[in-house]
């Protein structure tokens, strides 16, 4: 398992927590919390802190394994039964995200192209990305995530007088019930950051990288929701399917660059594809961990095609994904909030078993030295050949 730097894990954390969440989750938050929609991001982030803490405790026991390996190695039978449930969960996440980006591209960039063809083109890109392994995905995140962040953070300088701060009033009188309902919808998307422990080893997924990625992702979400409230307005924001795209449409640098939103979309779509590539990768990796003698690279195409079919079977349009957020949050709480604590209590690394034979001391020393040398050679070959690829 390849070890990644803190910067790379932070970028992955921001990618998983922000990219899909920012597409239409702020609309649901504004629909319930109104001018206090930015509070929903903070409340959802506080809830996510609990499973991150449990995952960090669990990762200390398995420094050289990802969470999928730890589940199978600790409990071979029950662990594989649990992996079946997680495979279904990962597949639904992949189908949901693929449907979201397909509708977004179909509306913004390719309105005359059939939606089935757009989704198939996306699938081809994602499969080649997932077959390249987690290293390819991390390298893409290092390119597109900083560019997207810089583009979004420079928006306040461009908007200037278009921001109406009276949209946040009254500031000190929030609708508590509405904020809780908005946080419930926001949590179902921001909890995607919990996919990282399933594909990252314990050495790479450290406290500094995990907390910093979660903190920066939450701060970025709060800034974006605030911008959408100040520029678009809460009444209009609560009725949009793609508020982030509508925010980009408000950018007009000059008369010549009145379609500056196309430049923002050119950076946003690869970022979304990178996030969905992580979904496809973790699903294929779960299939590989479940069947020890299966090549994960061969599972990418079948899993991708299955997710492609499920994206149309489960969600016929974007409205169904919008309405499904209420029930989906409960599923995410069970498997990404409560289940990490259960795994933290149950998973233990197996003690190494040493076979002692009644042999002379010289033969025993020779046999143990040969076993140590062969095990070292096998571990070196595994680390050279695997490199976190399927």
Short mmCIF file of C-alpha atoms in Angstrom, two decimals:
data_model
loop_
_atom_site.label_atom_id
_atom_site.label_comp_id
_atom_site.label_asym_id
_atom_site.label_seq_id
_atom_site.Cartn_x
_atom_site.Cartn_y
_atom_site.Cartn_z
CA UNK A 1 0.00 0.00 0.00
CA UNK A 2 1.52 3.26 -1.13
CA UNK A 3 1.96 5.96 1.47
CA UNK A 4 0.69 9.45 0.64
CA UNK A 5 1.65 12.84 2.00
CA UNK A 6 -0.43 15.02 4.28
CA UNK A 7 -1.13 17.47 1.47
CA UNK A 8 -2.52 14.73 -0.76
CA UNK A 9 -4.83 13.38 1.95
CA UNK A 10 -6.05 16.91 2.69
CA UNK A 11 -6.90 17.44 -0.98
CA UNK A 12 -8.69 14.10 -1.10
CA UNK A 13 -10.67 15.03 2.00
CA UNK A 14 -11.76 18.31 0.44
CA UNK A 15 -12.62 16.51 -2.79
CA UNK A 16 -14.85 13.95 -1.08
CA UNK A 17 -16.57 16.41 1.22
CA UNK A 18 -17.17 19.36 -1.11
CA UNK A 19 -17.39 18.35 -4.77
CA UNK A 20 -20.76 16.57 -4.98
CA UNK A 21 -22.15 18.31 -1.88
CA UNK A 22 -21.91 21.73 -3.48
CA UNK A 23 -23.96 20.75 -6.54
CA UNK A 24 -27.45 20.94 -5.03
CA UNK A 25 -27.23 20.28 -1.28
CA UNK A 26 -27.16 24.05 -0.48
CA UNK A 27 -30.60 24.32 -2.06
CA UNK A 28 -32.07 21.89 0.44
CA UNK A 29 -30.26 23.60 3.32
CA UNK A 30 -31.62 27.02 2.29
CA UNK A 31 -35.10 25.60 1.84
CA UNK A 32 -35.25 24.64 5.54
CA UNK A 33 -32.71 26.88 7.31
CA UNK A 34 -33.31 29.99 5.15
CA UNK A 35 -30.68 32.68 5.87
CA UNK A 36 -28.89 30.39 8.35
CA UNK A 37 -28.12 27.70 5.75
CA UNK A 38 -24.39 28.05 6.37
CA UNK A 39 -24.93 26.74 9.91
CA UNK A 40 -26.00 23.39 8.48
CA UNK A 41 -22.47 22.80 7.16
CA UNK A 42 -20.97 23.35 10.60
CA UNK A 43 -23.47 21.10 12.37
CA UNK A 44 -22.97 18.29 9.84
CA UNK A 45 -19.19 18.67 10.21
CA UNK A 46 -19.44 18.31 14.00
CA UNK A 47 -21.31 15.03 13.59
CA UNK A 48 -18.71 13.74 11.13
CA UNK A 49 -15.95 14.43 13.68
CA UNK A 50 -17.14 11.44 15.71
CA UNK A 51 -16.56 8.71 13.07
CA UNK A 52 -13.28 10.34 12.01
CA UNK A 53 -12.05 9.99 15.60
CA UNK A 54 -13.13 6.33 15.66
CA UNK A 55 -11.41 5.67 12.33
CA UNK A 56 -8.16 7.21 13.55
CA UNK A 57 -8.24 4.96 16.61
CA UNK A 58 -8.95 1.95 14.43
CA UNK A 59 -6.24 2.79 11.91
CA UNK A 60 -3.57 2.63 14.61
CA UNK A 61 -4.19 -1.10 14.91
CA UNK A 62 -3.79 -1.67 11.16
CA UNK A 63 -1.05 0.70 9.97
CA UNK A 64 -0.27 -1.28 6.81
CA UNK A 65 -3.84 -2.07 5.76
CA UNK A 66 -6.87 -0.22 4.53
CA UNK A 67 -10.18 -0.71 6.29
CA UNK A 68 -11.40 -3.32 3.79
CA UNK A 69 -8.33 -5.45 4.44
CA UNK A 70 -8.72 -5.03 8.19
CA UNK A 71 -12.33 -6.22 8.09
CA UNK A 72 -11.49 -9.36 6.12
CA UNK A 73 -8.32 -10.22 8.02
CA UNK A 74 -9.97 -9.87 11.44
CA UNK A 75 -13.17 -11.81 10.65
CA UNK A 76 -12.93 -13.73 7.36
CA UNK A 77 -16.57 -14.91 7.25
CA UNK A 78 -18.48 -12.12 8.98
CA UNK A 79 -16.15 -9.57 7.41
CA UNK A 80 -17.02 -10.73 3.91
CA UNK A 81 -20.72 -10.61 4.77
CA UNK A 82 -20.25 -7.01 5.87
CA UNK A 83 -18.34 -6.27 2.67
CA UNK A 84 -21.38 -7.34 0.63
CA UNK A 85 -23.43 -4.65 2.37
CA UNK A 86 -20.72 -2.05 1.83
CA UNK A 87 -20.41 -3.00 -1.85
CA UNK A 88 -24.12 -2.29 -2.29
CA UNK A 89 -23.70 1.01 -0.44
CA UNK A 90 -20.69 2.06 -2.54
CA UNK A 91 -22.55 1.10 -5.71
CA UNK A 92 -25.51 3.31 -4.82
CA UNK A 93 -23.16 6.22 -4.07
CA UNK A 94 -21.44 5.72 -7.42
CA UNK A 95 -24.78 5.53 -9.28
CA UNK A 96 -26.07 8.65 -7.50
CA UNK A 97 -22.99 10.73 -8.27
CA UNK A 98 -22.86 9.53 -11.87
CA UNK A 99 -26.49 10.54 -12.35
CA UNK A 100 -25.84 13.98 -10.83
CA UNK A 101 -22.88 14.81 -13.05
CA UNK A 102 -24.68 13.42 -16.13
CA UNK A 103 -27.63 15.74 -15.61
CA UNK A 104 -25.33 18.67 -14.85
CA UNK A 105 -23.30 18.21 -18.03
CA UNK A 106 -26.46 17.61 -20.05
CA UNK A 107 -28.00 20.88 -18.89
CA UNK A 108 -24.92 23.11 -18.84
CA UNK A 109 -22.59 21.92 -21.59
CA UNK A 110 -24.32 19.41 -23.90
CA UNK A 111 -28.06 20.13 -23.96
CA UNK A 112 -28.58 18.49 -27.38
CA UNK A 113 -26.72 15.27 -26.61
CA UNK A 114 -28.75 12.27 -25.34
CA UNK A 115 -28.26 11.75 -21.64
CA UNK A 116 -27.45 8.05 -22.16
CA UNK A 117 -24.50 8.97 -24.38
CA UNK A 118 -23.23 11.56 -21.88
CA UNK A 119 -23.34 9.01 -19.06
CA UNK A 120 -21.52 6.43 -21.20
CA UNK A 121 -18.75 8.91 -22.01
CA UNK A 122 -18.41 9.67 -18.31
CA UNK A 123 -18.25 5.96 -17.54
CA UNK A 124 -15.42 5.39 -20.02
CA UNK A 125 -13.40 8.16 -18.37
CA UNK A 126 -14.07 6.82 -14.89
CA UNK A 127 -13.11 3.24 -15.70
CA UNK A 128 -9.73 4.20 -17.10
CA UNK A 129 -9.21 6.44 -14.09
CA UNK A 130 -10.06 3.66 -11.61
CA UNK A 131 -7.89 1.12 -13.43
CA UNK A 132 -4.94 3.46 -12.97
CA UNK A 133 -5.26 3.05 -9.21
CA UNK A 134 -5.50 5.41 -6.30
CA UNK A 135 -2.21 7.05 -7.32
CA UNK A 136 -3.77 8.29 -10.56
CA UNK A 137 -6.77 9.65 -8.68
CA UNK A 138 -4.56 11.43 -6.16
CA UNK A 139 -2.52 13.02 -8.94
CA UNK A 140 -5.68 14.30 -10.60
CA UNK A 141 -6.87 15.68 -7.27
CA UNK A 142 -3.59 17.57 -6.90
CA UNK A 143 -4.26 19.30 -10.23
CA UNK A 144 -7.97 20.10 -10.21
CA UNK A 145 -8.81 20.62 -6.53
CA UNK A 146 -6.41 23.58 -5.99
CA UNK A 147 -7.56 25.18 -9.25
CA UNK A 148 -11.21 24.84 -8.29
CA UNK A 149 -10.57 26.19 -4.80
CA UNK A 150 -8.67 29.21 -6.13
CA UNK A 151 -11.42 29.91 -8.66
CA UNK A 152 -14.16 29.74 -6.06
CA UNK A 153 -12.28 31.82 -3.50
CA UNK A 154 -11.64 34.61 -5.99
CA UNK A 155 -15.36 34.99 -6.65
CA UNK A 156 -15.91 37.49 -3.78
CA UNK A 157 -13.39 39.83 -5.43
CA UNK A 158 -15.37 39.71 -8.67
CA UNK A 159 -18.85 40.05 -7.19
CA UNK A 160 -18.08 43.14 -5.12
CA UNK A 161 -21.23 45.24 -4.83
CA UNK A 162 -23.47 42.37 -5.95
CA UNK A 163 -23.33 40.86 -2.45
CA UNK A 164 -26.30 41.87 -0.34
CA UNK A 165 -25.50 41.30 3.34
CA UNK A 166 -29.06 42.10 4.35
CA UNK A 167 -29.96 38.61 3.14
CA UNK A 168 -28.46 37.20 6.36
CA UNK A 169 -30.81 39.10 8.66
CA UNK A 170 -31.91 38.35 11.32
CA UNK A 171 -28.59 36.79 12.23
CA UNK A 172 -29.24 35.95 15.89
CA UNK A 173 -32.71 34.45 15.50
CA UNK A 174 -32.34 31.14 13.66
CA UNK A 175 -35.08 28.62 13.06
CA UNK A 176 -33.65 25.72 15.09
CA UNK A 177 -36.01 23.16 13.60
CA UNK A 178 -35.19 24.30 10.07
CA UNK A 179 -31.44 24.29 10.74
CA UNK A 180 -31.65 20.70 12.01
CA UNK A 181 -33.60 19.60 8.94
CA UNK A 182 -31.11 21.34 6.65
CA UNK A 183 -28.19 19.73 8.50
CA UNK A 184 -29.84 16.35 8.00
CA UNK A 185 -29.78 16.82 4.21
CA UNK A 186 -26.26 18.23 4.23
CA UNK A 187 -24.89 15.34 6.29
CA UNK A 188 -25.91 12.78 3.68
CA UNK A 189 -23.45 14.31 1.19
CA UNK A 190 -20.65 15.58 3.43
CA UNK A 191 -20.31 12.11 4.96
CA UNK A 192 -18.67 10.92 1.72
CA UNK A 193 -15.36 11.91 3.32
CA UNK A 194 -15.62 8.67 5.30
CA UNK A 195 -14.82 6.74 2.11
CA UNK A 196 -11.14 7.60 2.48
CA UNK A 197 -10.30 5.13 5.31
CA UNK A 198 -11.57 2.31 3.10
CA UNK A 199 -8.84 2.92 0.49
CA UNK A 200 -6.04 4.63 2.46
CA UNK A 201 -3.71 2.75 4.79
CA UNK A 202 -3.27 3.65 8.42
CA UNK A 203 0.18 5.17 7.85
CA UNK A 204 -1.19 7.72 5.39
CA UNK A 205 -4.48 8.41 7.15
CA UNK A 206 -3.05 10.20 10.16
CA UNK A 207 -4.68 12.63 12.59
CA UNK A 208 -3.13 15.72 11.02
CA UNK A 209 -4.21 14.93 7.46
CA UNK A 210 -7.68 13.70 8.46
CA UNK A 211 -8.58 16.67 10.67
CA UNK A 212 -7.03 19.26 8.37
CA UNK A 213 -8.86 17.89 5.33
CA UNK A 214 -12.15 17.88 7.22
CA UNK A 215 -11.60 21.40 8.56
CA UNK A 216 -10.68 22.93 5.20
CA UNK A 217 -13.54 21.16 3.44
CA UNK A 218 -16.05 22.45 6.00
CA UNK A 219 -14.68 26.00 5.79
CA UNK A 220 -14.93 25.91 2.00
CA UNK A 221 -18.52 24.68 2.18
CA UNK A 222 -19.49 27.49 4.56
CA UNK A 223 -17.90 30.10 2.28
CA UNK A 224 -19.70 28.79 -0.79
CA UNK A 225 -23.11 28.67 0.92
CA UNK A 226 -22.58 32.20 2.20
CA UNK A 227 -21.70 33.42 -1.30
CA UNK A 228 -24.79 31.79 -2.76
CA UNK A 229 -26.97 33.46 -0.12
CA UNK A 230 -25.40 36.90 -0.58
CA UNK A 231 -25.35 36.91 -4.39
CA UNK A 232 -28.34 34.82 -5.44
CA UNK A 233 -30.58 35.42 -2.45
CA UNK A 234 -32.30 32.92 -0.18
CA UNK A 235 -35.73 32.91 -1.92
CA UNK A 236 -34.16 32.08 -5.30
CA UNK A 237 -31.50 29.78 -3.83
CA UNK A 238 -34.11 27.51 -2.27
CA UNK A 239 -35.66 26.90 -5.71
CA UNK A 240 -32.58 26.03 -7.76
CA UNK A 241 -31.27 22.56 -8.59
CA UNK A 242 -27.73 23.73 -9.35
CA UNK A 243 -27.01 26.79 -7.17
CA UNK A 244 -23.24 26.59 -7.65
CA UNK A 245 -23.67 26.82 -11.42
CA UNK A 246 -26.07 29.74 -11.04
CA UNK A 247 -23.50 31.44 -8.83
CA UNK A 248 -20.88 31.02 -11.56
CA UNK A 249 -23.29 32.52 -14.11
CA UNK A 250 -23.32 35.73 -12.11
CA UNK A 251 -19.62 36.24 -12.89
CA UNK A 252 -19.11 38.87 -15.59
CA UNK A 253 -15.60 40.26 -15.81
CA UNK A 254 -16.16 42.24 -19.00
CA UNK A 255 -18.62 42.34 -21.88
CA UNK A 256 -16.40 39.88 -23.72
CA UNK A 257 -16.26 37.38 -20.84
CA UNK A 258 -19.97 37.31 -20.10
CA UNK A 259 -19.90 33.46 -20.22
CA UNK A 260 -17.21 33.08 -17.58
CA UNK A 261 -19.29 30.23 -16.14
CA UNK A 262 -17.99 27.97 -18.94
CA UNK A 263 -14.47 28.40 -17.59
CA UNK A 264 -15.68 27.49 -14.09
CA UNK A 265 -17.53 24.46 -15.48
CA UNK A 266 -14.36 23.35 -17.28
CA UNK A 267 -12.66 23.12 -13.86
CA UNK A 268 -15.64 21.76 -11.97
CA UNK A 269 -16.46 18.79 -14.20
CA UNK A 270 -12.98 17.16 -13.94
CA UNK A 271 -13.12 17.68 -10.18
CA UNK A 272 -16.48 15.91 -10.00
CA UNK A 273 -15.16 13.12 -12.21
CA UNK A 274 -12.22 12.64 -9.86
CA UNK A 275 -14.58 12.25 -6.91
CA UNK A 276 -16.73 9.73 -8.77
CA UNK A 277 -13.52 7.92 -9.73
CA UNK A 278 -12.92 7.37 -6.02
CA UNK A 279 -16.44 5.89 -5.75
CA UNK A 280 -15.75 3.44 -8.56
CA UNK A 281 -12.31 2.60 -7.19
CA UNK A 282 -13.52 1.81 -3.67
CA UNK A 283 -16.35 -0.35 -5.05
CA UNK A 284 -13.96 -2.36 -7.22
CA UNK A 285 -11.47 -2.60 -4.35
CA UNK A 286 -14.19 -3.98 -2.07
CA UNK A 287 -14.91 -6.72 -4.64
CA UNK A 288 -11.20 -7.50 -4.76
CA UNK A 289 -10.93 -7.74 -0.95
CA UNK A 290 -13.95 -10.00 -0.83
CA UNK A 291 -12.52 -12.47 -3.35
CA UNK A 292 -8.84 -12.83 -2.54
CA UNK A 293 -7.81 -14.38 -5.87
CA UNK A 294 -9.62 -11.84 -8.05
CA UNK A 295 -7.81 -9.12 -9.96
CA UNK A 296 -9.37 -5.80 -9.08
CA UNK A 297 -8.58 -4.28 -12.49
CA UNK A 298 -10.86 -6.86 -14.10
CA UNK A 299 -13.70 -5.80 -11.80
CA UNK A 300 -13.66 -2.15 -12.87
CA UNK A 301 -15.59 -2.62 -16.11
CA UNK A 302 -18.36 -4.89 -14.68
CA UNK A 303 -18.78 -2.69 -11.61
CA UNK A 304 -18.82 0.45 -13.76
CA UNK A 305 -21.44 -0.97 -16.12
CA UNK A 306 -23.54 -2.09 -13.15
CA UNK A 307 -23.36 1.40 -11.68
CA UNK A 308 -24.22 2.86 -15.09
CA UNK A 309 -27.40 0.77 -15.24
CA UNK A 310 -28.27 1.49 -11.61
CA UNK A 311 -27.94 5.25 -12.18
CA UNK A 312 -30.94 5.11 -14.52
CA UNK A 313 -32.86 2.38 -12.73
CA UNK A 314 -32.66 3.96 -9.27
CA UNK A 315 -32.98 7.61 -10.31
CA UNK A 316 -35.03 8.44 -13.38
CA UNK A 317 -34.40 12.18 -12.94
CA UNK A 318 -32.66 14.66 -10.67
CA UNK A 319 -35.85 15.28 -8.69
CA UNK A 320 -35.74 11.75 -7.29
CA UNK A 321 -32.18 12.29 -6.06
CA UNK A 322 -33.35 15.55 -4.48
CA UNK A 323 -36.19 13.80 -2.64
CA UNK A 324 -34.08 10.76 -1.74
CA UNK A 325 -31.78 12.87 0.44
CA UNK A 326 -34.05 12.54 3.48
CA UNK A 327 -33.92 8.72 3.59
CA UNK A 328 -30.34 8.52 2.34
CA UNK A 329 -28.98 10.42 5.34
CA UNK A 330 -30.22 7.67 7.66
CA UNK A 331 -28.29 5.08 5.64
CA UNK A 332 -25.14 7.19 5.81
CA UNK A 333 -25.51 7.64 9.56
CA UNK A 334 -25.80 3.90 10.09
CA UNK A 335 -22.81 2.88 7.98
CA UNK A 336 -20.55 5.94 8.18
CA UNK A 337 -21.28 7.29 11.68
CA UNK A 338 -22.34 4.38 13.89
CA UNK A 339 -20.52 1.54 12.12
CA UNK A 340 -16.99 3.01 12.63
CA UNK A 341 -17.54 2.79 16.39
CA UNK A 342 -18.71 -0.82 16.06
CA UNK A 343 -15.66 -1.69 13.97
CA UNK A 344 -13.42 0.08 16.45
CA UNK A 345 -14.77 -2.15 19.23
CA UNK A 346 -14.68 -5.42 17.28
CA UNK A 347 -11.70 -5.35 14.92
CA UNK A 348 -8.42 -6.58 16.35
CA UNK A 349 -5.28 -7.64 14.47
CA UNK A 350 -4.63 -11.35 14.74
CA UNK A 351 -1.50 -12.32 16.73
CA UNK A 352 1.24 -13.90 14.74
CA UNK A 353 1.35 -17.65 15.17
CA UNK A 354 4.73 -19.21 15.47
CA UNK A 355 4.99 -22.95 14.83
CA UNK A 356 7.55 -24.55 17.10
CA UNK A 357 8.78 -27.95 16.12
CA UNK A 358 10.85 -30.37 18.16
CA UNK A 359 14.03 -29.83 16.22
CA UNK A 360 17.61 -29.22 17.21
CA UNK A 361 18.47 -25.64 17.94
CA UNK A 362 20.58 -25.28 14.81
CA UNK A 363 17.81 -26.49 12.50
CA UNK A 364 15.28 -24.28 14.27
CA UNK A 365 17.46 -21.22 13.83
CA UNK A 366 18.06 -22.05 10.17
CA UNK A 367 14.34 -22.51 9.53
CA UNK A 368 13.37 -19.29 11.29
CA UNK A 369 16.05 -17.33 9.45
CA UNK A 370 14.85 -18.75 6.13
CA UNK A 371 11.25 -17.84 6.99
CA UNK A 372 12.27 -14.32 7.95
CA UNK A 373 14.22 -13.84 4.72
CA UNK A 374 11.41 -15.19 2.55
CA UNK A 375 8.81 -13.06 4.35
CA UNK A 376 10.97 -9.95 3.86
CA UNK A 377 11.36 -10.74 0.15
CA UNK A 378 7.63 -11.29 -0.24
CA UNK A 379 6.78 -8.03 1.52
CA UNK A 380 9.27 -6.12 -0.64
CA UNK A 381 7.87 -7.63 -3.83
CA UNK A 382 4.31 -6.89 -2.72
CA UNK A 383 5.14 -3.28 -1.93
CA UNK A 384 6.84 -2.86 -5.32
CA UNK A 385 4.16 -4.50 -7.43
CA UNK A 386 0.95 -3.41 -5.71
CA UNK A 387 1.49 0.37 -5.24
CA UNK A 388 -2.13 0.78 -4.20
CA UNK A 389 -3.41 -0.30 -7.63
CA UNK A 390 -6.24 -2.67 -8.38
#
